[in-house]
mmCIF file of C-alpha atoms and ligand atoms in Angstrom:
data_model
loop_
_atom_site.group_PDB
_atom_site.id
_atom_site.type_symbol
_atom_site.label_atom_id
_atom_site.label_comp_id
_atom_site.label_asym_id
_atom_site.label_seq_id
_atom_site.Cartn_x
_atom_site.Cartn_y
_atom_site.Cartn_z
ATOM 1 C CA MET U 1 -10.667 -1.529 9.051
ATOM 2 C CA LEU U 2 -7.077 -2.732 9.040
ATOM 3 C CA VAL U 3 -4.283 -0.176 9.500
ATOM 4 C CA ALA U 4 -0.892 -0.211 7.799
ATOM 5 C CA PRO U 5 1.329 2.608 9.074
ATOM 6 C CA SER U 6 3.749 3.834 6.399
ATOM 7 C CA ILE U 7 7.288 3.808 7.769
ATOM 8 C CA LEU U 8 8.144 6.627 5.347
ATOM 9 C CA SER U 9 7.101 8.968 8.156
ATOM 10 C CA ALA U 10 9.078 7.090 10.845
ATOM 11 C CA ASP U 11 12.283 8.446 12.383
ATOM 12 C CA PHE U 12 14.939 6.787 10.212
ATOM 13 C CA GLY U 13 17.537 7.432 12.902
ATOM 14 C CA HIS U 14 15.547 5.079 15.141
ATOM 15 C CA LEU U 15 13.789 2.956 12.542
ATOM 16 C CA ALA U 16 13.940 -0.372 14.402
ATOM 17 C CA GLU U 17 12.411 1.206 17.529
ATOM 18 C CA ASP U 18 9.640 2.822 15.489
ATOM 19 C CA VAL U 19 8.801 -0.428 13.668
ATOM 20 C CA LYS U 20 8.678 -2.328 16.973
ATOM 21 C CA ALA U 21 6.517 0.408 18.471
ATOM 22 C CA ILE U 22 3.837 0.369 15.750
ATOM 23 C CA CYS U 23 3.747 -3.443 15.909
ATOM 24 C CA ASN U 24 3.354 -3.363 19.696
ATOM 25 C CA ASN U 25 0.662 -0.704 19.441
ATOM 26 C CA GLY U 26 -1.865 -2.569 17.361
ATOM 27 C CA CYS U 27 -1.016 -2.049 13.689
ATOM 28 C CA ASP U 28 -2.135 -4.772 11.279
ATOM 29 C CA LEU U 29 0.558 -4.470 8.589
ATOM 30 C CA VAL U 30 3.800 -2.535 8.127
ATOM 31 C CA HIS U 31 3.638 -0.473 4.906
ATOM 32 C CA VAL U 32 6.979 -0.070 3.122
ATOM 33 C CA ASP U 33 7.234 2.606 0.397
ATOM 34 C CA VAL U 34 9.894 1.767 -2.184
ATOM 35 C CA MET U 35 10.670 4.702 -4.514
ATOM 36 C CA ASP U 36 13.312 4.668 -7.229
ATOM 37 C CA GLY U 37 13.695 8.355 -8.188
ATOM 38 C CA HIS U 38 12.317 7.578 -11.684
ATOM 39 C CA PHE U 39 8.674 6.548 -11.395
ATOM 40 C CA VAL U 40 8.327 9.117 -8.596
ATOM 41 C CA PRO U 41 10.507 12.142 -7.766
ATOM 42 C CA ASN U 42 11.810 10.669 -4.525
ATOM 43 C CA LEU U 43 14.211 7.935 -3.463
ATOM 44 C CA THR U 44 13.545 5.909 -0.340
ATOM 45 C CA ILE U 45 14.568 2.501 0.850
ATOM 46 C CA GLY U 46 16.151 -0.583 -0.652
ATOM 47 C CA PRO U 47 16.758 -4.156 0.464
ATOM 48 C CA VAL U 48 19.416 -3.307 3.069
ATOM 49 C CA VAL U 49 16.959 -1.232 5.079
ATOM 50 C CA VAL U 50 14.008 -3.558 4.454
ATOM 51 C CA SER U 51 16.114 -6.431 5.748
ATOM 52 C CA ALA U 52 16.565 -4.542 9.036
ATOM 53 C CA VAL U 53 12.823 -3.776 9.164
ATOM 54 C CA ALA U 54 11.870 -7.406 8.471
ATOM 55 C CA LYS U 55 14.029 -8.573 11.390
ATOM 56 C CA VAL U 56 12.113 -6.522 13.957
ATOM 57 C CA ALA U 57 8.599 -6.371 12.473
ATOM 58 C CA THR U 58 6.115 -8.675 14.194
ATOM 59 C CA LYS U 59 3.354 -7.811 11.684
ATOM 60 C CA PRO U 60 3.373 -8.714 7.974
ATOM 61 C CA LEU U 61 5.094 -6.383 5.511
ATOM 62 C CA ASP U 62 3.061 -4.612 2.835
ATOM 63 C CA ILE U 63 5.545 -3.536 0.155
ATOM 64 C CA HIS U 64 4.391 -0.742 -2.176
ATOM 65 C CA LEU U 65 6.616 -0.441 -5.238
ATOM 66 C CA MET U 66 6.820 2.995 -6.880
ATOM 67 C CA VAL U 67 9.482 2.049 -9.396
ATOM 68 C CA GLN U 68 10.111 1.582 -13.102
ATOM 69 C CA ASN U 69 11.475 -1.939 -13.285
ATOM 70 C CA ASN U 70 8.922 -3.833 -11.197
ATOM 71 C CA SER U 71 10.196 -7.333 -11.855
ATOM 72 C CA PHE U 72 13.729 -6.432 -10.753
ATOM 73 C CA PHE U 73 12.402 -4.986 -7.486
ATOM 74 C CA VAL U 74 10.174 -8.003 -6.846
ATOM 75 C CA ASP U 75 13.322 -10.143 -6.923
ATOM 76 C CA LEU U 76 15.057 -7.780 -4.496
ATOM 77 C CA PHE U 77 12.258 -7.813 -1.900
ATOM 78 C CA ALA U 78 10.828 -11.339 -2.188
ATOM 79 C CA PRO U 79 13.455 -12.799 0.206
ATOM 80 C CA PHE U 80 11.915 -10.780 3.075
ATOM 81 C CA LYS U 81 8.659 -12.695 2.666
ATOM 82 C CA PRO U 82 6.208 -9.768 2.668
ATOM 83 C CA ARG U 83 2.493 -10.577 2.747
ATOM 84 C CA TYR U 84 1.854 -8.233 -0.203
ATOM 85 C CA ILE U 85 3.850 -6.733 -3.026
ATOM 86 C CA SER U 86 1.890 -4.089 -4.895
ATOM 87 C CA PHE U 87 2.925 -2.471 -8.168
ATOM 88 C CA HIS U 88 1.568 0.437 -10.219
ATOM 89 C CA ILE U 89 -0.508 -0.490 -13.240
ATOM 90 C CA GLU U 90 0.681 2.731 -14.939
ATOM 91 C CA GLU U 91 4.223 1.336 -15.030
ATOM 92 C CA GLU U 92 3.717 -2.275 -16.088
ATOM 93 C CA LYS U 93 3.341 -3.562 -19.652
ATOM 94 C CA HIS U 94 2.817 -7.194 -18.629
ATOM 95 C CA PRO U 95 0.809 -7.147 -15.407
ATOM 96 C CA HIS U 96 -0.527 -10.723 -15.694
ATOM 97 C CA ARG U 97 3.008 -12.055 -15.976
ATOM 98 C CA LEU U 98 4.196 -10.059 -12.969
ATOM 99 C CA ILE U 99 1.178 -11.108 -10.893
ATOM 100 C CA GLN U 100 1.972 -14.758 -11.630
ATOM 101 C CA LYS U 101 5.607 -14.213 -10.715
ATOM 102 C CA ILE U 102 4.738 -12.591 -7.356
ATOM 103 C CA ARG U 103 2.332 -15.427 -6.532
ATOM 104 C CA SER U 104 4.865 -18.063 -7.514
ATOM 105 C CA LEU U 105 7.185 -16.559 -4.889
ATOM 106 C CA GLY U 106 4.557 -17.188 -2.189
ATOM 107 C CA ILE U 107 3.566 -13.500 -1.932
ATOM 108 C CA GLN U 108 0.091 -12.021 -2.420
ATOM 109 C CA PRO U 109 0.012 -9.780 -5.514
ATOM 110 C CA ALA U 110 -1.659 -6.361 -5.466
ATOM 111 C CA LEU U 111 -2.228 -3.610 -8.029
ATOM 112 C CA VAL U 112 -1.873 0.129 -7.384
ATOM 113 C CA LEU U 113 -3.821 2.881 -9.162
ATOM 114 C CA ASN U 114 -2.718 6.508 -9.243
ATOM 115 C CA PRO U 115 -5.413 9.084 -8.413
ATOM 116 C CA HIS U 116 -6.302 9.638 -12.100
ATOM 117 C CA THR U 117 -6.426 5.967 -13.172
ATOM 118 C CA PRO U 118 -9.985 4.597 -13.432
ATOM 119 C CA PRO U 119 -10.846 1.297 -11.711
ATOM 120 C CA GLU U 120 -12.009 -0.090 -15.073
ATOM 121 C CA ALA U 121 -8.325 -0.113 -16.150
ATOM 122 C CA ILE U 122 -7.820 -3.219 -14.031
ATOM 123 C CA GLU U 123 -11.174 -4.938 -14.528
ATOM 124 C CA PHE U 124 -9.606 -7.897 -16.329
ATOM 125 C CA LEU U 125 -6.859 -8.309 -13.729
ATOM 126 C CA LEU U 126 -9.116 -8.361 -10.674
ATOM 127 C CA ALA U 127 -9.657 -12.110 -10.749
ATOM 128 C CA ASP U 128 -5.904 -12.623 -10.295
ATOM 129 C CA VAL U 129 -5.008 -10.290 -7.426
ATOM 130 C CA ASP U 130 -5.642 -10.280 -3.677
ATOM 131 C CA MET U 131 -5.735 -6.527 -3.177
ATOM 132 C CA VAL U 132 -6.055 -3.218 -5.026
ATOM 133 C CA LEU U 133 -4.363 -0.158 -3.584
ATOM 134 C CA LEU U 134 -5.977 3.165 -4.511
ATOM 135 C CA MET U 135 -3.689 6.171 -4.176
ATOM 136 C CA SER U 136 -5.412 9.140 -2.566
ATOM 137 C CA VAL U 137 -2.366 11.385 -3.195
ATOM 138 C CA ASN U 138 0.116 11.501 -6.055
ATOM 139 C CA PRO U 139 2.773 8.995 -5.027
ATOM 140 C CA GLY U 140 6.175 10.224 -3.920
ATOM 141 C CA PHE U 141 5.826 11.872 -0.531
ATOM 142 C CA GLY U 142 4.152 11.535 2.828
ATOM 143 C CA GLY U 143 2.101 14.325 4.377
ATOM 144 C CA GLN U 144 0.058 15.344 1.300
ATOM 145 C CA LYS U 145 -3.606 16.313 1.166
ATOM 146 C CA PHE U 146 -6.228 13.582 0.659
ATOM 147 C CA ILE U 147 -7.777 13.584 -2.856
ATOM 148 C CA SER U 148 -11.434 12.945 -2.076
ATOM 149 C CA SER U 149 -12.423 11.535 -5.501
ATOM 150 C CA VAL U 150 -10.923 8.267 -4.220
ATOM 151 C CA ILE U 151 -14.230 7.721 -2.388
ATOM 152 C CA THR U 152 -16.200 7.538 -5.649
ATOM 153 C CA LYS U 153 -13.463 5.383 -7.114
ATOM 154 C CA ALA U 154 -13.513 2.941 -4.198
ATOM 155 C CA LYS U 155 -17.287 2.527 -4.579
ATOM 156 C CA ARG U 156 -16.936 1.833 -8.304
ATOM 157 C CA LEU U 157 -14.081 -0.583 -7.660
ATOM 158 C CA LYS U 158 -16.135 -2.380 -5.025
ATOM 159 C CA LEU U 159 -18.839 -3.117 -7.628
ATOM 160 C CA LEU U 160 -16.232 -4.547 -10.025
ATOM 161 C CA ILE U 161 -14.727 -6.620 -7.211
ATOM 162 C CA GLU U 162 -18.117 -8.082 -6.320
ATOM 163 C CA GLN U 163 -18.474 -9.129 -9.955
ATOM 164 C CA HIS U 164 -14.983 -10.565 -10.530
ATOM 165 C CA ASN U 165 -13.337 -11.510 -7.204
ATOM 166 C CA PRO U 166 -15.276 -10.866 -3.969
ATOM 167 C CA ASN U 167 -12.252 -11.815 -1.830
ATOM 168 C CA CYS U 168 -10.097 -9.022 -3.234
ATOM 169 C CA LEU U 169 -9.377 -6.282 -0.648
ATOM 170 C CA ILE U 170 -9.304 -2.515 -1.200
ATOM 171 C CA GLU U 171 -6.519 -0.465 0.376
ATOM 172 C CA VAL U 172 -6.269 3.343 0.304
ATOM 173 C CA ASP U 173 -2.982 5.231 0.688
ATOM 174 C CA GLY U 174 -2.326 8.939 1.204
ATOM 175 C CA GLY U 175 -3.660 11.650 3.481
ATOM 176 C CA VAL U 176 -5.693 9.230 5.594
ATOM 177 C CA ASN U 177 -6.684 10.467 9.057
ATOM 178 C CA ASP U 178 -9.531 10.384 11.581
ATOM 179 C CA GLY U 179 -11.423 12.955 9.488
ATOM 180 C CA ASN U 180 -11.859 10.742 6.414
ATOM 181 C CA ILE U 181 -11.741 7.234 7.887
ATOM 182 C CA LEU U 182 -15.522 6.853 8.193
ATOM 183 C CA GLU U 183 -16.251 7.732 4.571
ATOM 184 C CA LEU U 184 -13.500 5.316 3.512
ATOM 185 C CA LYS U 185 -15.121 2.597 5.592
ATOM 186 C CA GLU U 186 -18.517 3.381 4.110
ATOM 187 C CA ALA U 187 -17.083 3.200 0.576
ATOM 188 C CA GLY U 188 -15.997 -0.403 1.202
ATOM 189 C CA VAL U 189 -12.300 0.112 1.956
ATOM 190 C CA ASP U 190 -10.666 -2.727 3.954
ATOM 191 C CA ILE U 191 -7.168 -1.390 4.730
ATOM 192 C CA VAL U 192 -5.795 2.119 5.132
ATOM 193 C CA VAL U 193 -2.186 3.249 4.943
ATOM 194 C CA ALA U 194 -1.338 6.167 7.219
ATOM 195 C CA GLY U 195 2.086 7.750 7.577
ATOM 196 C CA SER U 196 2.140 11.292 8.916
ATOM 197 C CA TYR U 197 -1.098 10.783 10.869
ATOM 198 C CA VAL U 198 0.263 7.815 12.846
ATOM 199 C CA PHE U 199 3.858 8.950 13.322
ATOM 200 C CA GLY U 200 2.891 12.572 14.021
ATOM 201 C CA HIS U 201 0.011 11.899 16.415
ATOM 202 C CA LYS U 202 0.334 13.888 19.652
ATOM 203 C CA GLU U 203 -1.207 11.139 21.788
ATOM 204 C CA GLY U 204 0.994 8.333 20.496
ATOM 205 C CA TYR U 205 0.830 5.398 18.115
ATOM 206 C CA GLN U 206 -1.749 3.359 19.991
ATOM 207 C CA LYS U 207 -4.304 6.200 19.990
ATOM 208 C CA ALA U 208 -3.587 7.015 16.333
ATOM 209 C CA ILE U 209 -3.867 3.425 15.100
ATOM 210 C CA SER U 210 -6.976 2.575 17.100
ATOM 211 C CA SER U 211 -8.735 5.748 15.885
ATOM 212 C CA LEU U 212 -8.523 4.326 12.323
ATOM 213 C CA GLN U 213 -9.650 0.788 13.208
ATOM 214 C CA VAL U 214 -13.325 1.652 12.689
HETATM 215 C C1 LIG J 1 3.081 8.099 -0.858
HETATM 216 C C2 LIG J 1 3.178 6.805 -0.087
HETATM 217 C C3 LIG J 1 2.382 6.767 1.143
HETATM 218 C C4 LIG J 1 2.704 7.834 2.147
HETATM 219 C C5 LIG J 1 1.531 8.042 3.032
HETATM 220 O O1 LIG J 1 3.678 7.955 -2.094
HETATM 221 O O2 LIG J 1 2.775 5.721 -0.891
HETATM 222 O O3 LIG J 1 2.399 5.480 1.719
HETATM 223 O O4 LIG J 1 3.841 7.535 2.904
HETATM 224 O O5 LIG J 1 1.807 9.101 3.878
HETATM 225 P P1 LIG J 1 0.655 10.011 4.489
HETATM 226 O O6 LIG J 1 -0.238 9.130 5.284
HETATM 227 O O7 LIG J 1 1.407 10.993 5.308
HETATM 228 O O8 LIG J 1 -0.070 10.647 3.333
HETATM 229 ZN ZN1 LIG J 2 2.487 3.696 0.039
#
């Protein structure tokens, strides 16, 4: 299991130190939550802050867009050369076009599904993406409770992936901790995002991250 700590739960007064610390303590990716105050009721970080993060991160960036105008935000963040840019299927009328655009910029495209969106909604896009991110909370905030129906959804998605694109990875985001990591693994999940669990862990980042690398 790969682990992508969400910097939404980092200390923004010491963001560079926190990003360096998770990278030095075994994380696999750095998850960046971009919220625009329209698609979700919260506003987070833009290109100025991501530029500072990209300068100190020694692990690839995993940019999760929670925005209305996806294409505009892809242009804003592409210069930082993230490994992934993921966008919500609920907010995109022309997903094939956007997937092609992200790939043409040398970035791996990924789709995100809100907790209520069935995996079948993206069946005919699976062949074109490298990852699907399943939300296990309603997007907008860190520290929410894990919605356990994501387990059933991950298993159903895994079957579709085997049929259409066996190389496509499954990522789960929201409320992940050491209490649900094993069932996520068993359901076929490849990457977990964890914000409050990693940044709030009493025994430090290394312990927190390694406890999810099952
Ligand atoms: C929620 C974000 C998540 C969030 C995860 O909209 O996409 O990445 O920061 O935080 P935790 O792990 O605290 O649920
Ligand atoms: Zn996220």
